[in-house]
Every structure is written in structure tokens, then in C-alpha cells.
């Protein structure tokens, strides 16, 4: 429970900040939303989250590109079934490659680009965005995770001016690990607001 709940959320925050540093215009827009909805006298709290759709879209787009559990958890079929034209026998272990589903050009346009705007309206099929899995064995912590990541990321954006070290883009190479860590841990500078 501890690993499922902590590493997944912290790695998502690291990816989100990395993506924001490579897309300062998105970072600016997120800050403007926080200033307008929360103001500058206090930190974002749980009640504010429903008024921050752009921050929510940034988190969805981060989880689309870097789902913290890219292969879900192995599922064993309790009965024979037919899916997508395939007969699958009871007892088969099913692995779902969510990383590949999220980057399928049939699921969304320009799938490798970071575009939080794509979550405005119905541009992404909800059933194809499954960073928390789906059905009975989906992540029981998804609500908590969205709040934790939203509050942490929102507070970090509100409290600091984030800058890359040097002119180079943040390296977005993926490392090896269960929860897609960054190959090169994020290094950045920040100035307190
Ligand atoms: C960004 C954060 C998180 C992501 C992306 C994530 C994703 C997932 C995924 C994909 C699964 C497997 C679902 C499946 O195989 O269908 C899962 C399972 C699970 N998650 Fe999360 N999770 C996150 C945060 C959390 C948190 C905060 C908790 C609890 C505090 C949690 C607890 C669990 C548990 C207990 C399971 C196993 C459920 C089962 O086997 O029935 N997760 N998570």
C-alpha cells in the first residue's frame, strides 16, 4: 500500500514539473489559473481543486504520457472470455500496456506531445485514458492520488518561480523501474515567490 501510494504520486509530480519546465507557456497558464481562483494570500486547498480544470488537465496529460504503473498489475482471468475477437482461456495472465494505449495515434492526435489542452472538451476518449486501470481491480487510491498530486503541484507552482538550469531542455528519457522513473533525476532552480 505504501509503495503503491507514494512512489506513484511522487514520480508523477516529478514528470509533471519536468514537462512544465519544458513548456513555460503551460506553467504560466497554470499559475494564472491559480492566481485567479485561489489568489496570492494562501495556498491551494482541497476545496479549490474542482475550480482548477487546467491544473487537472496538466495532471491527466502527465499521466497519459508517463503512467506511473505502465503495465497495470497482472490480471488472471477467472473465466473463459472473448475480447477484441480473441478467445482467452480461464487462467490466462493478462498484461495491459497502458503506456502504449496512451500513445496510440488512434486514441489521440499527436500522441507524443505534451498538450494539456487536449483534455478540454471530448478530444480524448475517457475509456482509453486508464492510468489507474479500470473495473473492479482499478486503483482504490485514484481519488486520493489526484488530490495529493493536485495539491502538491498546485502549491509548488504557487510558491516558487521554477527555472531550468541552463538553456537545455529537461531530458525526458525514461529509466528502468516499475513506476517509470526519470532516467536522469530532475534538477531545477526555484526562487520563492
Ligand atoms: C499517481 C498515483 C497512482 C497511480 C498512477 C496508480 C495506479 C495504479 C494502477 C494502474 C493500479 C493497478 C490497476 C489494475 O491493474 O487494473 C493500481 C493498484 C493499486 N493502487 Fe494505485 N496508483 C496511484 C496511487 C495510489 C495511492 C495514493 C494508493 C493508496 C494510498 C494506491 C493504492 C493502490 C492499491 C492498494 C492497488 C492494488 C489494488 C488491487 O490489486 O485490487 N495507489 N494503482
PDB file of C-alpha atoms and ligand atoms in Angstrom:
ATOM      1  CA  UNK A   1       0.000   0.000   0.000  1.00  0.00           C
ATOM      2  CA  UNK A   2       2.850   2.374   0.899  1.00  0.00           C
ATOM      3  CA  UNK A   3       4.746   1.701  -2.340  1.00  0.00           C
ATOM      4  CA  UNK A   4       1.541   1.811  -4.404  1.00  0.00           C
ATOM      5  CA  UNK A   5       0.616   5.140  -2.851  1.00  0.00           C
ATOM      6  CA  UNK A   6       3.866   7.076  -2.502  1.00  0.00           C
ATOM      7  CA  UNK A   7       6.230   6.267  -5.376  1.00  0.00           C
ATOM      8  CA  UNK A   8       3.439   6.573  -7.967  1.00  0.00           C
ATOM      9  CA  UNK A   9       2.413  10.040  -6.762  1.00  0.00           C
ATOM     10  CA  UNK A  10       5.959  11.402  -6.318  1.00  0.00           C
ATOM     11  CA  UNK A  11       7.097  10.158  -9.732  1.00  0.00           C
ATOM     12  CA  UNK A  12       4.016  11.785 -11.321  1.00  0.00           C
ATOM     13  CA  UNK A  13       4.852  15.128  -9.684  1.00  0.00           C
ATOM     14  CA  UNK A  14       8.456  14.881 -10.957  1.00  0.00           C
ATOM     15  CA  UNK A  15       7.275  14.176 -14.526  1.00  0.00           C
ATOM     16  CA  UNK A  16       4.717  16.995 -14.349  1.00  0.00           C
ATOM     17  CA  UNK A  17       7.332  19.530 -13.211  1.00  0.00           C
ATOM     18  CA  UNK A  18       9.759  18.336 -15.898  1.00  0.00           C
ATOM     19  CA  UNK A  19       7.100  18.766 -18.587  1.00  0.00           C
ATOM     20  CA  UNK A  20       6.144  22.204 -17.242  1.00  0.00           C
ATOM     21  CA  UNK A  21       9.765  23.381 -17.301  1.00  0.00           C
ATOM     22  CA  UNK A  22       9.973  22.371 -20.970  1.00  0.00           C
ATOM     23  CA  UNK A  23       6.659  24.183 -21.634  1.00  0.00           C
ATOM     24  CA  UNK A  24       6.860  27.527 -19.785  1.00  0.00           C
ATOM     25  CA  UNK A  25       3.674  28.764 -21.506  1.00  0.00           C
ATOM     26  CA  UNK A  26       1.724  25.924 -19.860  1.00  0.00           C
ATOM     27  CA  UNK A  27       3.334  26.697 -16.486  1.00  0.00           C
ATOM     28  CA  UNK A  28       2.357  30.366 -16.896  1.00  0.00           C
ATOM     29  CA  UNK A  29      -1.238  29.441 -17.703  1.00  0.00           C
ATOM     30  CA  UNK A  30      -1.425  27.145 -14.658  1.00  0.00           C
ATOM     31  CA  UNK A  31      -0.107  29.907 -12.427  1.00  0.00           C
ATOM     32  CA  UNK A  32      -2.628  32.386 -13.877  1.00  0.00           C
ATOM     33  CA  UNK A  33      -5.449  29.925 -13.118  1.00  0.00           C
ATOM     34  CA  UNK A  34      -4.201  29.508  -9.525  1.00  0.00           C
ATOM     35  CA  UNK A  35      -3.889  33.297  -9.070  1.00  0.00           C
ATOM     36  CA  UNK A  36      -7.414  33.827 -10.404  1.00  0.00           C
ATOM     37  CA  UNK A  37      -9.093  31.010  -8.461  1.00  0.00           C
ATOM     38  CA  UNK A  38      -7.078  30.891  -5.231  1.00  0.00           C
ATOM     39  CA  UNK A  39      -5.352  34.283  -5.061  1.00  0.00           C
ATOM     40  CA  UNK A  40      -1.889  35.002  -3.727  1.00  0.00           C
ATOM     41  CA  UNK A  41      -2.585  35.175   0.026  1.00  0.00           C
ATOM     42  CA  UNK A  42      -2.958  31.471   0.733  1.00  0.00           C
ATOM     43  CA  UNK A  43      -2.058  28.044  -0.633  1.00  0.00           C
ATOM     44  CA  UNK A  44      -4.423  25.953  -2.714  1.00  0.00           C
ATOM     45  CA  UNK A  45      -6.599  23.607  -0.652  1.00  0.00           C
ATOM     46  CA  UNK A  46      -8.791  20.600  -1.392  1.00  0.00           C
ATOM     47  CA  UNK A  47     -11.923  22.709  -1.968  1.00  0.00           C
ATOM     48  CA  UNK A  48     -10.165  24.684  -4.725  1.00  0.00           C
ATOM     49  CA  UNK A  49      -9.326  21.646  -6.857  1.00  0.00           C
ATOM     50  CA  UNK A  50     -12.704  21.477  -8.612  1.00  0.00           C
ATOM     51  CA  UNK A  51     -12.164  25.095  -9.767  1.00  0.00           C
ATOM     52  CA  UNK A  52      -8.789  24.323 -11.348  1.00  0.00           C
ATOM     53  CA  UNK A  53      -9.573  22.462 -14.602  1.00  0.00           C
ATOM     54  CA  UNK A  54      -6.323  23.457 -16.290  1.00  0.00           C
ATOM     55  CA  UNK A  55      -4.232  22.052 -13.410  1.00  0.00           C
ATOM     56  CA  UNK A  56      -6.319  18.888 -13.649  1.00  0.00           C
ATOM     57  CA  UNK A  57      -5.643  18.704 -17.419  1.00  0.00           C
ATOM     58  CA  UNK A  58      -1.886  19.022 -16.786  1.00  0.00           C
ATOM     59  CA  UNK A  59      -2.050  16.057 -14.402  1.00  0.00           C
ATOM     60  CA  UNK A  60      -4.144  13.997 -16.866  1.00  0.00           C
ATOM     61  CA  UNK A  61      -1.702  14.758 -19.685  1.00  0.00           C
ATOM     62  CA  UNK A  62       1.257  13.826 -17.443  1.00  0.00           C
ATOM     63  CA  UNK A  63      -0.415  10.519 -16.507  1.00  0.00           C
ATOM     64  CA  UNK A  64      -1.190   9.899 -20.186  1.00  0.00           C
ATOM     65  CA  UNK A  65       2.457  10.270 -21.225  1.00  0.00           C
ATOM     66  CA  UNK A  66       4.054   8.785 -18.111  1.00  0.00           C
ATOM     67  CA  UNK A  67       1.559   6.480 -16.366  1.00  0.00           C
ATOM     68  CA  UNK A  68       3.173   5.512 -13.057  1.00  0.00           C
ATOM     69  CA  UNK A  69       2.020   1.890 -13.489  1.00  0.00           C
ATOM     70  CA  UNK A  70       2.679   1.444 -17.237  1.00  0.00           C
ATOM     71  CA  UNK A  71       1.753  -2.278 -17.336  1.00  0.00           C
ATOM     72  CA  UNK A  72      -1.012  -2.123 -14.697  1.00  0.00           C
ATOM     73  CA  UNK A  73      -0.933  -5.151 -12.391  1.00  0.00           C
ATOM     74  CA  UNK A  74      -1.062  -8.654 -13.942  1.00  0.00           C
ATOM     75  CA  UNK A  75      -4.660  -9.937 -14.034  1.00  0.00           C
ATOM     76  CA  UNK A  76      -5.611 -13.627 -14.134  1.00  0.00           C
ATOM     77  CA  UNK A  77      -8.842 -14.452 -15.951  1.00  0.00           C
ATOM     78  CA  UNK A  78     -11.327 -16.202 -13.649  1.00  0.00           C
ATOM     79  CA  UNK A  79     -13.367 -17.420 -16.656  1.00  0.00           C
ATOM     80  CA  UNK A  80     -13.047 -18.014 -20.412  1.00  0.00           C
ATOM     81  CA  UNK A  81     -13.852 -14.859 -22.354  1.00  0.00           C
ATOM     82  CA  UNK A  82     -13.814 -13.373 -25.829  1.00  0.00           C
ATOM     83  CA  UNK A  83     -12.418  -9.883 -26.236  1.00  0.00           C
ATOM     84  CA  UNK A  84     -11.451  -7.945 -29.357  1.00  0.00           C
ATOM     85  CA  UNK A  85     -12.134 -11.072 -31.428  1.00  0.00           C
ATOM     86  CA  UNK A  86      -9.749 -13.220 -29.353  1.00  0.00           C
ATOM     87  CA  UNK A  87     -10.778 -16.238 -27.298  1.00  0.00           C
ATOM     88  CA  UNK A  88      -8.909 -16.103 -23.984  1.00  0.00           C
ATOM     89  CA  UNK A  89      -8.929 -19.076 -21.626  1.00  0.00           C
ATOM     90  CA  UNK A  90      -9.551 -19.023 -17.926  1.00  0.00           C
ATOM     91  CA  UNK A  91      -6.263 -18.828 -16.007  1.00  0.00           C
ATOM     92  CA  UNK A  92      -4.514 -16.666 -18.641  1.00  0.00           C
ATOM     93  CA  UNK A  93      -2.433 -13.856 -17.187  1.00  0.00           C
ATOM     94  CA  UNK A  94      -3.299 -10.601 -18.928  1.00  0.00           C
ATOM     95  CA  UNK A  95      -0.841  -7.696 -19.051  1.00  0.00           C
ATOM     96  CA  UNK A  96      -2.196  -4.352 -20.259  1.00  0.00           C
ATOM     97  CA  UNK A  97       0.365  -1.984 -21.750  1.00  0.00           C
ATOM     98  CA  UNK A  98      -1.223   1.318 -20.763  1.00  0.00           C
ATOM     99  CA  UNK A  99       1.837   3.279 -21.883  1.00  0.00           C
ATOM    100  CA  UNK A 100       1.266   2.028 -25.459  1.00  0.00           C
ATOM    101  CA  UNK A 101      -2.520   2.575 -25.335  1.00  0.00           C
ATOM    102  CA  UNK A 102      -1.996   6.190 -24.259  1.00  0.00           C
ATOM    103  CA  UNK A 103       0.435   6.812 -27.129  1.00  0.00           C
ATOM    104  CA  UNK A 104      -1.703   5.160 -29.811  1.00  0.00           C
ATOM    105  CA  UNK A 105      -2.356   7.706 -32.611  1.00  0.00           C
ATOM    106  CA  UNK A 106      -5.877   6.214 -32.953  1.00  0.00           C
ATOM    107  CA  UNK A 107      -6.570   7.296 -29.368  1.00  0.00           C
ATOM    108  CA  UNK A 108      -5.381  10.912 -29.618  1.00  0.00           C
ATOM    109  CA  UNK A 109      -3.745  13.218 -32.141  1.00  0.00           C
ATOM    110  CA  UNK A 110      -0.029  13.913 -31.934  1.00  0.00           C
ATOM    111  CA  UNK A 111       0.246  11.420 -29.047  1.00  0.00           C
ATOM    112  CA  UNK A 112       3.862  12.045 -28.044  1.00  0.00           C
ATOM    113  CA  UNK A 113       3.391  15.803 -27.495  1.00  0.00           C
ATOM    114  CA  UNK A 114       2.518  17.358 -24.137  1.00  0.00           C
ATOM    115  CA  UNK A 115      -0.770  19.182 -24.723  1.00  0.00           C
ATOM    116  CA  UNK A 116      -2.982  19.589 -21.625  1.00  0.00           C
ATOM    117  CA  UNK A 117      -5.451  21.451 -23.856  1.00  0.00           C
ATOM    118  CA  UNK A 118      -6.437  18.146 -25.462  1.00  0.00           C
ATOM    119  CA  UNK A 119      -8.483  17.371 -22.339  1.00  0.00           C
ATOM    120  CA  UNK A 120     -10.763  20.349 -22.964  1.00  0.00           C
ATOM    121  CA  UNK A 121     -13.975  19.039 -24.489  1.00  0.00           C
ATOM    122  CA  UNK A 122     -14.095  15.453 -25.699  1.00  0.00           C
ATOM    123  CA  UNK A 123     -10.830  15.176 -27.618  1.00  0.00           C
ATOM    124  CA  UNK A 124      -9.601  12.135 -25.634  1.00  0.00           C
ATOM    125  CA  UNK A 125     -11.784   9.040 -25.256  1.00  0.00           C
ATOM    126  CA  UNK A 126     -12.152   8.641 -21.481  1.00  0.00           C
ATOM    127  CA  UNK A 127     -12.145   4.844 -21.772  1.00  0.00           C
ATOM    128  CA  UNK A 128      -8.691   4.995 -23.386  1.00  0.00           C
ATOM    129  CA  UNK A 129      -7.114   7.060 -20.616  1.00  0.00           C
ATOM    130  CA  UNK A 130      -6.569   4.449 -17.933  1.00  0.00           C
ATOM    131  CA  UNK A 131      -3.576   5.380 -15.728  1.00  0.00           C
ATOM    132  CA  UNK A 132      -5.468   3.898 -12.758  1.00  0.00           C
ATOM    133  CA  UNK A 133      -6.702   0.811 -14.622  1.00  0.00           C
ATOM    134  CA  UNK A 134     -10.420   0.172 -14.856  1.00  0.00           C
ATOM    135  CA  UNK A 135     -13.099  -2.076 -13.414  1.00  0.00           C
ATOM    136  CA  UNK A 136     -13.205  -3.870 -10.097  1.00  0.00           C
ATOM    137  CA  UNK A 137      -9.438  -4.081  -9.613  1.00  0.00           C
ATOM    138  CA  UNK A 138      -8.662  -0.497 -10.622  1.00  0.00           C
ATOM    139  CA  UNK A 139      -6.603   1.644  -8.257  1.00  0.00           C
ATOM    140  CA  UNK A 140      -8.510   2.221  -4.996  1.00  0.00           C
ATOM    141  CA  UNK A 141      -6.287   5.242  -4.299  1.00  0.00           C
ATOM    142  CA  UNK A 142      -7.055   7.166  -7.510  1.00  0.00           C
ATOM    143  CA  UNK A 143      -9.156   9.848  -5.777  1.00  0.00           C
ATOM    144  CA  UNK A 144      -6.521  10.363  -3.096  1.00  0.00           C
ATOM    145  CA  UNK A 145      -3.724  10.361  -5.707  1.00  0.00           C
ATOM    146  CA  UNK A 146      -5.430  13.049  -7.804  1.00  0.00           C
ATOM    147  CA  UNK A 147      -5.862  15.226  -4.720  1.00  0.00           C
ATOM    148  CA  UNK A 148      -2.308  14.701  -3.452  1.00  0.00           C
ATOM    149  CA  UNK A 149      -0.737  15.373  -6.856  1.00  0.00           C
ATOM    150  CA  UNK A 150      -3.049  18.363  -7.467  1.00  0.00           C
ATOM    151  CA  UNK A 151      -2.320  19.949  -4.080  1.00  0.00           C
ATOM    152  CA  UNK A 152       1.439  19.323  -4.242  1.00  0.00           C
ATOM    153  CA  UNK A 153       1.824  20.528  -7.822  1.00  0.00           C
ATOM    154  CA  UNK A 154      -0.521  23.489  -7.286  1.00  0.00           C
ATOM    155  CA  UNK A 155       1.385  24.594  -4.147  1.00  0.00           C
ATOM    156  CA  UNK A 156       4.745  24.227  -5.898  1.00  0.00           C
ATOM    157  CA  UNK A 157       3.550  26.378  -8.808  1.00  0.00           C
ATOM    158  CA  UNK A 158       2.089  28.985  -6.442  1.00  0.00           C
ATOM    159  CA  UNK A 159       5.078  29.194  -4.122  1.00  0.00           C
ATOM    160  CA  UNK A 160       8.074  29.238  -6.450  1.00  0.00           C
ATOM    161  CA  UNK A 161       9.325  30.582  -9.770  1.00  0.00           C
ATOM    162  CA  UNK A 162      10.662  27.475 -11.490  1.00  0.00           C
ATOM    163  CA  UNK A 163      13.561  27.641 -13.936  1.00  0.00           C
ATOM    164  CA  UNK A 164      15.656  25.144 -15.836  1.00  0.00           C
ATOM    165  CA  UNK A 165      19.368  25.049 -15.083  1.00  0.00           C
ATOM    166  CA  UNK A 166      20.846  26.372 -18.328  1.00  0.00           C
ATOM    167  CA  UNK A 167      19.184  26.567 -21.717  1.00  0.00           C
ATOM    168  CA  UNK A 168      18.908  22.856 -22.489  1.00  0.00           C
ATOM    169  CA  UNK A 169      15.532  21.117 -22.432  1.00  0.00           C
ATOM    170  CA  UNK A 170      14.898  18.820 -19.474  1.00  0.00           C
ATOM    171  CA  UNK A 171      15.845  15.284 -20.535  1.00  0.00           C
ATOM    172  CA  UNK A 172      12.622  13.240 -20.635  1.00  0.00           C
ATOM    173  CA  UNK A 173      14.263   9.840 -21.085  1.00  0.00           C
ATOM    174  CA  UNK A 174      12.575   7.090 -19.108  1.00  0.00           C
ATOM    175  CA  UNK A 175      14.573   4.949 -16.698  1.00  0.00           C
ATOM    176  CA  UNK A 176      14.033   1.329 -15.733  1.00  0.00           C
ATOM    177  CA  UNK A 177      11.671   0.594 -12.871  1.00  0.00           C
ATOM    178  CA  UNK A 178       8.131  -0.422 -12.016  1.00  0.00           C
ATOM    179  CA  UNK A 179       6.792   3.146 -11.988  1.00  0.00           C
ATOM    180  CA  UNK A 180       8.630   4.777 -14.971  1.00  0.00           C
ATOM    181  CA  UNK A 181      11.231   6.807 -13.102  1.00  0.00           C
ATOM    182  CA  UNK A 182      13.104   9.527 -14.966  1.00  0.00           C
ATOM    183  CA  UNK A 183      16.433   8.204 -16.258  1.00  0.00           C
ATOM    184  CA  UNK A 184      18.034  11.460 -15.112  1.00  0.00           C
ATOM    185  CA  UNK A 185      16.504  12.842 -11.911  1.00  0.00           C
ATOM    186  CA  UNK A 186      15.062  16.331 -12.375  1.00  0.00           C
ATOM    187  CA  UNK A 187      17.361  19.210 -11.423  1.00  0.00           C
ATOM    188  CA  UNK A 188      15.993  22.733 -11.474  1.00  0.00           C
ATOM    189  CA  UNK A 189      16.269  26.015  -9.645  1.00  0.00           C
ATOM    190  CA  UNK A 190      13.481  27.844  -7.920  1.00  0.00           C
ATOM    191  CA  UNK A 191      13.036  31.245  -6.326  1.00  0.00           C
ATOM    192  CA  UNK A 192      10.488  31.745  -3.575  1.00  0.00           C
ATOM    193  CA  UNK A 193       7.549  33.964  -4.618  1.00  0.00           C
TER     194      UNK A 193
HETATM  195  C1  LIG B   1      -0.499   8.815  -9.423  1.00  0.00           C
HETATM  196  C2  LIG B   1      -0.722   7.897  -8.495  1.00  0.00           C
HETATM  197  C3  LIG B   1      -1.192   6.487  -8.740  1.00  0.00           C
HETATM  198  C4  LIG B   1      -1.275   5.768  -9.915  1.00  0.00           C
HETATM  199  C5  LIG B   1      -0.925   6.211 -11.334  1.00  0.00           C
HETATM  200  C6  LIG B   1      -1.791   4.453  -9.571  1.00  0.00           C
HETATM  201  C7  LIG B   1      -2.053   3.454 -10.486  1.00  0.00           C
HETATM  202  C8  LIG B   1      -2.480   2.173 -10.151  1.00  0.00           C
HETATM  203  C9  LIG B   1      -2.725   1.127 -11.096  1.00  0.00           C
HETATM  204  C10 LIG B   1      -2.603   1.251 -12.609  1.00  0.00           C
HETATM  205  C11 LIG B   1      -3.101   0.030 -10.402  1.00  0.00           C
HETATM  206  C12 LIG B   1      -3.449  -1.358 -10.991  1.00  0.00           C
HETATM  207  C13 LIG B   1      -4.841  -1.362 -11.575  1.00  0.00           C
HETATM  208  C14 LIG B   1      -5.088  -2.528 -12.477  1.00  0.00           C
HETATM  209  O1  LIG B   1      -4.241  -3.405 -12.594  1.00  0.00           O
HETATM  210  O2  LIG B   1      -6.158  -2.579 -13.104  1.00  0.00           O
HETATM  211  C15 LIG B   1      -3.080   0.371  -9.000  1.00  0.00           C
HETATM  212  C16 LIG B   1      -3.387  -0.512  -7.984  1.00  0.00           C
HETATM  213  C17 LIG B   1      -3.387  -0.169  -6.651  1.00  0.00           C
HETATM  214  N1  LIG B   1      -3.180   1.095  -6.127  1.00  0.00           N
HETATM  215 FE1  LIG B   1      -2.700   2.772  -7.171  1.00  0.00          FE
HETATM  216  N2  LIG B   1      -1.994   4.393  -8.215  1.00  0.00           N
HETATM  217  C18 LIG B   1      -1.649   5.618  -7.670  1.00  0.00           C
HETATM  218  C19 LIG B   1      -1.752   5.977  -6.337  1.00  0.00           C
HETATM  219  C20 LIG B   1      -2.219   5.173  -5.326  1.00  0.00           C
HETATM  220  C21 LIG B   1      -2.470   5.594  -3.958  1.00  0.00           C
HETATM  221  C22 LIG B   1      -2.302   7.034  -3.439  1.00  0.00           C
HETATM  222  C23 LIG B   1      -2.866   4.476  -3.270  1.00  0.00           C
HETATM  223  C24 LIG B   1      -3.261   4.310  -1.821  1.00  0.00           C
HETATM  224  C25 LIG B   1      -2.968   5.148  -0.860  1.00  0.00           C
HETATM  225  C26 LIG B   1      -2.875   3.368  -4.196  1.00  0.00           C
HETATM  226  C27 LIG B   1      -3.188   2.064  -3.866  1.00  0.00           C
HETATM  227  C28 LIG B   1      -3.294   1.015  -4.757  1.00  0.00           C
HETATM  228  C29 LIG B   1      -3.590  -0.376  -4.379  1.00  0.00           C
HETATM  229  C30 LIG B   1      -3.791  -0.914  -2.961  1.00  0.00           C
HETATM  230  C31 LIG B   1      -3.657  -1.108  -5.575  1.00  0.00           C
HETATM  231  C32 LIG B   1      -3.941  -2.613  -5.733  1.00  0.00           C
HETATM  232  C33 LIG B   1      -5.443  -2.787  -5.970  1.00  0.00           C
HETATM  233  C34 LIG B   1      -5.852  -4.253  -6.239  1.00  0.00           C
HETATM  234  O3  LIG B   1      -4.997  -5.086  -6.510  1.00  0.00           O
HETATM  235  O4  LIG B   1      -7.053  -4.537  -6.192  1.00  0.00           O
HETATM  236  N3  LIG B   1      -2.494   3.828  -5.436  1.00  0.00           N
HETATM  237  N4  LIG B   1      -2.709   1.690  -8.869  1.00  0.00           N
END
